[in-house]
Amino acid sequence: MLDLQLPSPVAELRDELLAARGVRVLLKRDDLIHPEIPGNKWRKLKHNVAPAVEAGRLLTFGGAYSNHLRATAAVGHHYGFDTIGVVRGEEHLPLNPSLAYAVSRGMRLTYLDRTSYRLKTSAVVLDTLRGEFGDFYLLPEGGSNPAALRGCAELPAEITEPFDAVFCAVGTGGTLAGLAAGARQPVIGVPVLKAALEDDIIALQQATYGDRVGDWHLEPDYHFGGYAKRTPSLDSFIEDFDSRHDLLLDWVYEAKMMYALFDQVHRGHFAPGTTVVALIN
Ligand SMILES: *Cc1c(COP(=O)(O)O)cnc(C)c1O
């Protein structure tokens, strides 16, 4: 059952390090929307449900630990459309918990070696997949398409308290691209990988809104070595944060974002009296 807590709660993070700088941080708890699905994955899927139901079948792509694949499987199961997950790399059995969950929600999995995966949106690869699975509604990797941006653009209106800026983690950038379109405030994205993402984000906004929109920028120096890489300083930040706030930050995404936020507050990037929203997925 897809039992969603919406709008997701907003809670102030009471923290002496922030208080010392006079900065308020509000947590937008999209992680509480559903226990199995990061909230932004729901927001990105929401407006893709109708075309997927109409097609009867949705195909999408992801890595072996993809939150997007598991969320897509859960949503397909609930709304009654078939889901096919194209996984990068080889099959490893037993399936890891992410893929096992996706399969338990009815997702069929297929695998592409890394070279084919890079060509996954080419006509050749898509025709092969159509031959194997029949026609499908195609959702890009990470679920980031114009419908996804429109779903994420709805988030800022859920926050009733005044705020001055938003921080979010950036994987594909779809969440940031939509948030920035829906917010009047600046949005600061913290990439969790080394790739230069700015052009992709601009392209997503152009495809959705015709142009670059909103006031946003990336803070590219907090990837800690790259996607799903971690360091002792990130680990101790996570531990310390958990012990002080009883909230275990997801280390692939939200911990890097929160580290960046604390670092920027510490460096005096925000004037006393500033309220920053931190998006937790
Ligand atoms: C997917 C994901 C992100 C990144 O979202 P993008 O729209 O790809 O940038 C951030 N946090 C969590 C927990 C996620 O699962």
Coordinates of C-alpha atoms and ligand atoms in Angstrom, one line a residue:
M1 CA 0.0 0.0 0.0
L2 CA 1.3 3.4 -0.9
D3 CA 0.5 5.4 2.2
L4 CA 2.1 8.8 1.8
Q5 CA 2.6 11.5 4.4
L6 CA 2.0 14.7 2.5
P7 CA 2.7 17.5 2.9
S8 CA 5.9 16.2 4.6
P9 CA 6.7 17.8 8.0
V10 CA 8.9 20.8 8.6
A11 CA 11.0 20.8 11.8
E12 CA 13.5 23.2 13.2
L13 CA 17.0 21.8 13.8
R14 CA 18.0 23.1 17.2
D15 CA 21.8 23.1 17.1
E16 CA 24.3 25.1 19.1
L17 CA 26.7 25.5 16.2
L18 CA 24.0 27.1 14.1
A19 CA 22.7 29.2 17.1
A20 CA 26.2 30.6 17.6
R21 CA 26.0 32.0 14.1
G22 CA 22.4 33.2 14.4
V23 CA 21.3 30.9 11.6
R24 CA 18.0 28.9 11.7
V25 CA 17.8 25.6 9.8
L26 CA 14.5 24.0 9.0
L27 CA 14.4 20.4 7.9
K28 CA 11.9 19.6 5.2
R29 CA 11.4 15.9 6.1
D30 CA 10.7 14.3 2.7
D31 CA 12.3 11.2 4.1
L32 CA 9.0 10.7 6.1
I33 CA 6.8 10.7 3.0
H34 CA 7.1 6.9 2.8
P35 CA 9.3 4.4 4.7
E36 CA 10.6 2.7 1.5
I37 CA 10.8 5.6 -0.9
P38 CA 12.9 8.7 -0.7
G39 CA 10.5 11.6 -0.9
N40 CA 12.0 13.3 -4.0
K41 CA 11.6 10.0 -5.8
W42 CA 7.9 10.1 -5.1
R43 CA 7.7 13.8 -6.2
K44 CA 9.5 12.9 -9.4
L45 CA 7.3 10.0 -10.2
K46 CA 4.0 11.6 -9.3
H47 CA 3.3 13.2 -12.7
N48 CA 4.7 10.3 -14.5
V49 CA 2.0 7.9 -13.2
A50 CA -0.7 8.9 -15.6
P51 CA 1.3 8.2 -18.8
A52 CA 2.7 5.0 -17.3
V53 CA -0.7 3.7 -16.5
E54 CA -1.9 4.6 -20.0
A55 CA 1.1 2.7 -21.6
G56 CA 0.6 -0.1 -19.1
R57 CA 4.4 -0.5 -18.8
L58 CA 7.2 1.7 -17.7
L59 CA 10.9 1.1 -18.3
T60 CA 13.7 3.0 -16.6
F61 CA 17.4 2.8 -15.7
G62 CA 19.6 2.8 -12.6
G63 CA 22.6 1.5 -10.8
A64 CA 22.4 -1.6 -8.6
Y65 CA 21.7 0.5 -5.5
S66 CA 19.3 2.9 -7.2
N67 CA 16.7 4.5 -5.0
H68 CA 14.9 5.4 -8.2
L69 CA 14.4 1.8 -9.2
R70 CA 12.9 0.7 -5.9
A71 CA 10.6 3.8 -5.8
T72 CA 9.5 3.1 -9.4
A73 CA 8.7 -0.5 -8.5
A74 CA 6.7 0.5 -5.5
V75 CA 4.7 3.1 -7.4
G76 CA 4.1 0.7 -10.3
H77 CA 2.9 -2.0 -7.9
H78 CA 0.5 0.5 -6.3
Y79 CA -0.9 2.0 -9.5
G80 CA -1.0 -1.2 -11.5
F81 CA 1.5 -0.7 -14.3
D82 CA 4.3 -3.1 -15.2
T83 CA 7.8 -1.9 -14.4
I84 CA 11.1 -2.9 -16.0
G85 CA 14.4 -1.9 -14.4
V86 CA 17.5 -1.8 -16.6
V87 CA 20.4 -2.2 -14.3
R88 CA 24.0 -1.0 -15.0
G89 CA 26.5 -3.9 -14.9
E90 CA 26.2 -7.6 -14.4
E91 CA 23.7 -9.6 -12.4
H92 CA 24.9 -10.5 -8.9
L93 CA 23.0 -13.1 -6.9
P94 CA 21.6 -13.0 -4.3
L95 CA 20.1 -9.6 -5.2
N96 CA 21.1 -6.7 -2.9
P97 CA 18.3 -5.3 -0.7
S98 CA 17.4 -2.5 -3.1
L99 CA 16.9 -4.8 -6.1
A100 CA 15.3 -7.5 -4.0
Y101 CA 12.8 -4.9 -2.8
A102 CA 12.2 -3.8 -6.4
V103 CA 11.5 -7.4 -7.5
S104 CA 9.2 -7.9 -4.5
R105 CA 7.2 -5.1 -6.0
G106 CA 6.9 -6.8 -9.3
M107 CA 9.8 -5.1 -11.2
R108 CA 11.4 -7.1 -13.9
L109 CA 15.1 -6.6 -14.1
T110 CA 17.5 -6.7 -17.0
Y111 CA 21.2 -5.9 -17.1
L112 CA 23.3 -3.9 -19.5
D113 CA 27.1 -4.0 -19.5
R114 CA 28.7 -0.6 -19.0
T115 CA 29.3 0.1 -22.6
S116 CA 25.7 -0.6 -23.7
Y117 CA 24.5 1.3 -20.6
R118 CA 26.3 4.4 -21.8
L119 CA 24.3 4.1 -25.0
K120 CA 21.1 3.3 -23.2
T121 CA 19.0 6.0 -24.8
S122 CA 20.2 5.2 -28.3
A123 CA 17.7 3.9 -30.8
V124 CA 19.6 0.6 -31.1
V125 CA 19.5 -0.2 -27.4
L126 CA 15.9 1.0 -27.0
D127 CA 14.7 -1.1 -30.0
T128 CA 16.3 -4.2 -28.5
L129 CA 14.5 -3.5 -25.2
R130 CA 11.2 -3.0 -27.0
G131 CA 11.8 -6.3 -28.8
E132 CA 12.3 -8.0 -25.5
F133 CA 9.6 -6.3 -23.4
G134 CA 7.1 -4.7 -25.8
D135 CA 6.2 -1.0 -25.9
F136 CA 6.8 1.0 -22.8
Y137 CA 6.7 4.5 -21.3
L138 CA 10.4 5.5 -21.0
L139 CA 11.6 7.3 -17.9
P140 CA 15.2 8.5 -17.8
E141 CA 17.8 7.4 -15.3
G142 CA 17.1 8.9 -11.9
G143 CA 13.5 9.7 -13.1
S144 CA 14.5 13.2 -14.1
N145 CA 12.3 14.5 -16.9
P146 CA 9.9 17.5 -17.3
A147 CA 7.1 15.8 -15.3
A148 CA 9.6 15.1 -12.5
L149 CA 10.6 18.8 -12.4
R150 CA 7.0 19.8 -12.1
G151 CA 6.5 17.5 -9.2
C152 CA 9.5 18.9 -7.3
A153 CA 8.5 22.5 -8.1
E154 CA 5.4 21.9 -5.9
L155 CA 7.6 21.5 -2.8
P156 CA 8.3 25.1 -1.8
A157 CA 4.6 25.9 -1.5
E158 CA 4.3 23.3 1.2
I159 CA 6.6 25.4 3.5
T160 CA 4.4 27.9 5.4
E161 CA 7.2 29.5 7.5
P162 CA 9.3 32.2 5.9
F163 CA 12.8 31.2 4.8
D164 CA 15.7 32.7 2.9
A165 CA 17.4 29.8 1.0
V166 CA 17.1 26.0 0.4
F167 CA 19.9 23.4 0.4
C168 CA 19.5 20.1 -1.4
A169 CA 21.7 17.2 -2.4
V170 CA 22.3 16.7 -6.2
G171 CA 22.5 13.4 -8.0
T172 CA 21.0 13.9 -11.4
G173 CA 19.9 17.4 -10.5
G174 CA 16.3 16.9 -11.3
T175 CA 15.2 17.7 -7.8
L176 CA 17.2 20.9 -7.7
A177 CA 16.0 21.9 -11.2
G178 CA 12.3 21.6 -10.1
L179 CA 12.8 23.1 -6.7
A180 CA 14.5 26.2 -8.1
A181 CA 11.6 26.7 -10.6
G182 CA 9.1 26.6 -7.7
A183 CA 11.0 28.7 -5.2
R184 CA 11.3 32.4 -4.9
Q185 CA 14.4 31.9 -2.7
P186 CA 17.9 30.9 -3.9
V187 CA 18.4 27.1 -4.0
I188 CA 21.9 25.8 -3.3
G189 CA 22.7 22.3 -4.7
V190 CA 25.4 20.1 -3.3
P191 CA 26.6 17.5 -5.9
V192 CA 27.4 14.1 -4.4
L193 CA 29.5 13.2 -7.4
K194 CA 32.4 14.7 -9.3
A195 CA 30.7 15.2 -12.6
A196 CA 30.0 18.7 -13.9
L197 CA 26.2 18.7 -13.6
E198 CA 25.4 22.3 -14.3
D199 CA 24.7 21.9 -18.1
D200 CA 22.5 18.9 -17.4
I201 CA 20.4 20.9 -14.9
I202 CA 20.1 23.8 -17.4
A203 CA 19.1 21.3 -20.1
L204 CA 16.4 19.8 -17.8
Q205 CA 15.0 23.3 -17.1
Q206 CA 15.1 24.2 -20.8
A207 CA 13.2 21.1 -21.7
T208 CA 10.6 21.8 -19.0
Y209 CA 10.3 25.6 -18.9
G210 CA 12.0 26.7 -22.1
D211 CA 14.8 28.4 -20.3
R212 CA 17.0 28.4 -17.2
V213 CA 14.8 29.4 -14.3
G214 CA 15.1 30.4 -10.7
D215 CA 18.0 31.5 -8.6
W216 CA 20.3 28.5 -8.1
H217 CA 23.9 27.4 -8.0
L218 CA 26.0 24.4 -7.1
E219 CA 28.6 24.1 -4.4
P220 CA 30.9 21.5 -6.0
D221 CA 33.5 20.9 -3.3
Y222 CA 31.6 18.5 -1.0
H223 CA 31.5 15.3 -3.0
F224 CA 34.1 13.6 -0.7
G225 CA 35.8 11.8 -3.5
G226 CA 32.8 11.0 -5.7
Y227 CA 29.5 9.1 -5.8
A228 CA 29.1 6.7 -2.9
K229 CA 32.6 7.6 -1.6
R230 CA 33.1 8.5 2.0
T231 CA 35.9 9.7 4.2
P232 CA 36.6 9.6 8.0
S233 CA 35.6 13.2 8.4
L234 CA 32.2 12.6 6.7
D235 CA 31.7 9.5 8.9
S236 CA 32.4 11.4 12.1
F237 CA 30.1 14.2 11.0
I238 CA 27.3 11.6 10.5
E239 CA 28.0 10.1 13.9
D240 CA 28.1 13.4 15.7
F241 CA 24.9 14.6 13.9
D242 CA 23.1 11.4 14.8
S243 CA 24.2 11.6 18.5
R244 CA 23.1 15.3 18.8
H245 CA 19.9 15.1 16.8
D246 CA 18.9 11.4 16.7
L247 CA 18.8 11.5 12.9
L248 CA 21.0 9.2 10.9
L249 CA 21.8 11.0 7.6
D250 CA 21.9 9.0 4.4
W251 CA 25.6 9.0 3.7
V252 CA 25.4 8.9 -0.1
Y253 CA 23.3 12.1 -0.4
E254 CA 22.0 14.0 2.6
A255 CA 25.1 13.8 4.8
K256 CA 27.2 15.6 2.2
M257 CA 24.5 18.3 1.8
M258 CA 24.3 18.8 5.6
Y259 CA 28.1 18.9 5.9
A260 CA 28.2 21.6 3.3
L261 CA 25.4 23.6 5.0
F262 CA 27.3 23.4 8.4
D263 CA 30.6 24.3 6.7
Q264 CA 29.1 27.3 5.0
V265 CA 27.4 28.5 8.2
H266 CA 30.7 28.1 10.0
R267 CA 32.5 30.2 7.3
G268 CA 30.0 33.0 7.8
H269 CA 28.2 32.6 4.4
F270 CA 24.9 33.4 6.0
A271 CA 24.1 36.6 7.9
P272 CA 22.7 36.2 11.4
G273 CA 18.9 36.0 11.2
T274 CA 19.0 33.9 8.1
T275 CA 16.6 30.8 7.8
V276 CA 17.8 28.0 5.6
V277 CA 15.7 25.0 4.6
A278 CA 17.6 21.7 4.3
L279 CA 15.8 19.1 2.2
I280 CA 16.0 15.6 3.7
N281 CA 15.0 12.8 1.3
Ligands
LIG1 C1 17.9 10.4 -5.7 C2 18.2 11.0 -4.5 C3 18.8 12.3 -4.4 C4 19.2 13.1 -5.6 O1 18.1 13.5 -6.5 P1 18.4 14.0 -7.9 O2 17.1 14.6 -8.4 O3 18.8 12.9 -8.8 O4 19.4 15.1 -7.9 C5 19.0 12.9 -3.1 N1 18.7 12.2 -2.0 C6 18.2 10.9 -2.0 C7 18.0 10.2 -0.7 C8 18.0 10.3 -3.2 O5 17.5 9.1 -3.3

